[in-house]
Amino acid sequence: MITQPATRGADSELVSASWTDPEAFAQLFDRYSAMLYRYVSKRLGPEPAEDLVGETFLIAFSRRRSYDLAYPDARPWLFGILTKLMSRHHRKEAARYRALLRAPVDSDVESPADRVAAGVSAQAVRAELAGALAALPAKDRDVLLLIAWGDLTYEEVAQALGIPIGTVRSRLNRGRRKVRAALGDANPMEEE
């Protein structure tokens, strides 16, 4: 008789359960596929996102027996796999940032006042931000965007990329410094 793990169990428990009950792995997909999709869509666009997320879970499933069960949260592991897959698409990512330099700003904001404020802020820095992201070395950009868009902690980024936490800190610092310089040392989120 196969027992189903608790829906809210630790990810490591789901991975472990999937060794004897492969269906348990589907809960990881349910938990994290939308998050991974949003992240890769922001970086590469929606076209390759679905394929890359699917491939991430196929790889994770095939490597589930090598997952370190000491880590209860599988997000860094999944983001690490996804980041490696995305590295094959670095030309597409750079092209996406160049396209953002030319495209109009999407206005998906609630009130007219919010729409105007968001549009002005976004329009004012979009070209510089896209250029700064495109100019960053891939390793620095990966760290910066895993934290900013992937919502991972320093420790989770270190785990995802298989690098020491000190390297995460230095790459993040370097990336932030370059992006800030490209924006004229201004933060568009702060009111003047």
XYZ file of C-alpha atoms in Angstrom:
192
model
C 0.000 0.000 0.000
C 1.348 3.413 -0.994
C 0.809 6.257 1.440
C 0.508 9.841 0.287
C 2.653 12.463 2.056
C 0.970 15.410 3.713
C 0.191 18.213 1.285
C 2.070 20.769 3.413
C 5.082 18.538 4.180
C 8.652 19.652 3.705
C 9.928 19.412 0.141
C 12.594 16.950 1.252
C 9.806 14.643 2.496
C 8.133 14.818 -0.910
C 11.379 14.040 -2.703
C 12.007 11.120 -0.374
C 8.439 9.850 -0.806
C 8.809 10.059 -4.580
C 11.496 7.375 -4.483
C 8.772 4.786 -3.888
C 5.758 6.805 -5.051
C 6.717 8.924 -8.109
C 3.321 10.680 -7.937
C 4.486 12.500 -4.774
C 6.884 14.541 -6.919
C 3.891 16.197 -8.599
C 3.312 18.208 -5.420
C 6.656 19.952 -5.966
C 5.505 20.876 -9.443
C 2.248 22.228 -8.012
C 4.145 24.279 -5.418
C 6.852 25.785 -7.574
C 6.040 25.663 -11.297
C 4.242 29.038 -11.317
C 7.092 30.681 -9.386
C 9.710 29.284 -11.773
C 7.588 30.249 -14.775
C 7.288 33.872 -13.599
C 11.032 34.054 -13.023
C 12.059 32.686 -16.417
C 9.348 34.752 -18.174
C 10.826 37.932 -16.724
C 14.274 36.959 -17.937
C 13.618 35.310 -21.309
C 9.986 36.018 -22.088
C 6.984 33.697 -22.040
C 7.925 31.777 -25.206
C 10.669 29.548 -23.729
C 9.395 29.685 -20.142
C 6.993 26.748 -20.282
C 9.551 24.483 -21.948
C 12.304 25.426 -19.516
C 10.108 24.895 -16.466
C 9.027 21.517 -17.809
C 12.627 20.556 -18.505
C 13.617 21.709 -15.009
C 11.139 19.325 -13.431
C 12.133 16.462 -15.732
C 15.763 16.888 -14.698
C 14.832 17.265 -11.036
C 12.705 14.118 -11.196
C 15.485 12.125 -12.817
C 17.951 13.350 -10.174
C 15.626 13.131 -7.171
C 17.624 10.324 -5.551
C 20.692 12.587 -5.415
C 18.772 15.403 -3.663
C 20.302 16.242 -0.269
C 17.438 15.558 2.132
C 19.117 17.773 4.751
C 17.609 20.731 2.841
C 13.868 20.876 3.589
C 13.216 23.512 0.869
C 13.686 22.409 -2.767
C 13.358 25.924 -4.243
C 17.117 26.588 -4.400
C 17.687 23.189 -6.029
C 15.004 23.853 -8.646
C 16.204 27.418 -9.302
C 19.747 26.056 -9.688
C 18.625 23.594 -12.349
C 16.583 26.299 -14.094
C 19.475 28.787 -14.028
C 21.788 26.245 -15.667
C 19.197 25.592 -18.355
C 18.726 29.335 -18.883
C 22.453 29.840 -19.398
C 21.975 28.197 -22.791
C 19.629 31.035 -23.679
C 21.920 33.959 -22.809
C 21.678 35.409 -26.321
C 17.889 35.402 -26.098
C 18.053 37.122 -22.719
C 20.330 39.871 -24.051
C 18.031 40.295 -27.060
C 15.043 40.565 -24.702
C 16.707 43.394 -22.789
C 17.526 45.167 -26.056
C 13.875 44.790 -27.104
C 12.767 46.277 -23.784
C 14.787 49.357 -24.679
C 12.476 49.891 -27.646
C 9.085 48.608 -26.402
C 6.365 50.726 -24.800
C 5.697 50.283 -21.094
C 2.830 47.962 -20.116
C 0.304 49.705 -17.882
C -1.119 46.993 -15.658
C -1.812 49.239 -12.671
C -5.067 49.739 -10.754
C -5.855 53.469 -10.495
C -5.135 56.231 -13.012
C -2.804 57.975 -10.537
C -0.898 54.754 -9.932
C -0.760 54.163 -13.682
C 0.749 57.603 -14.310
C 3.296 57.289 -11.483
C 4.313 53.767 -12.467
C 4.506 54.709 -16.144
C 6.702 57.720 -15.492
C 9.035 55.762 -13.199
C 9.247 52.773 -15.508
C 9.678 54.861 -18.635
C 12.387 56.946 -17.016
C 14.628 54.018 -16.102
C 13.641 51.127 -18.346
C 16.235 51.723 -21.058
C 19.019 52.231 -18.551
C 17.950 49.204 -16.480
C 17.665 46.931 -19.498
C 21.058 48.111 -20.714
C 22.630 47.599 -17.304
C 21.209 44.075 -17.000
C 22.382 43.195 -20.509
C 25.872 44.513 -19.711
C 26.263 42.508 -16.497
C 28.307 39.314 -16.669
C 25.919 36.334 -16.628
C 27.169 35.189 -13.211
C 26.435 38.569 -11.623
C 23.075 38.853 -13.407
C 22.049 35.358 -12.222
C 22.738 36.258 -8.580
C 21.047 39.653 -8.806
C 17.905 38.315 -10.497
C 17.603 35.184 -8.337
C 17.400 37.527 -5.363
C 15.299 40.275 -6.991
C 12.916 38.221 -9.125
C 13.328 34.705 -7.716
C 12.908 35.970 -4.177
C 15.654 33.676 -2.881
C 17.843 34.436 0.137
C 21.630 34.697 -0.090
C 21.908 31.185 1.326
C 19.409 29.821 -1.191
C 21.235 31.478 -4.099
C 24.511 29.972 -2.869
C 22.852 26.569 -2.742
C 21.165 27.017 -6.131
C 24.356 28.009 -7.919
C 26.731 25.836 -5.909
C 28.898 28.770 -4.845
C 30.010 30.072 -1.441
C 27.814 32.680 0.224
C 30.702 35.158 0.097
C 30.691 34.850 -3.683
C 26.955 35.535 -3.704
C 27.525 38.677 -1.664
C 30.340 39.949 -3.881
C 28.471 39.231 -7.133
C 25.322 40.858 -5.778
C 27.254 43.902 -4.592
C 29.011 44.234 -7.953
C 25.729 43.797 -9.869
C 23.843 46.296 -7.727
C 26.671 48.807 -8.016
C 26.704 48.560 -11.822
C 22.915 48.786 -12.108
C 22.804 51.721 -9.696
C 25.525 53.503 -11.710
C 23.580 52.908 -14.937
C 20.547 54.496 -13.289
C 22.575 57.549 -12.316
C 22.747 56.444 -8.668
C 18.994 57.114 -8.434
C 16.380 54.804 -6.988
C 13.110 55.269 -8.901
C 11.168 53.811 -5.969
C 12.131 56.669 -3.646
C 10.231 59.936 -3.772
C 12.252 63.080 -4.174
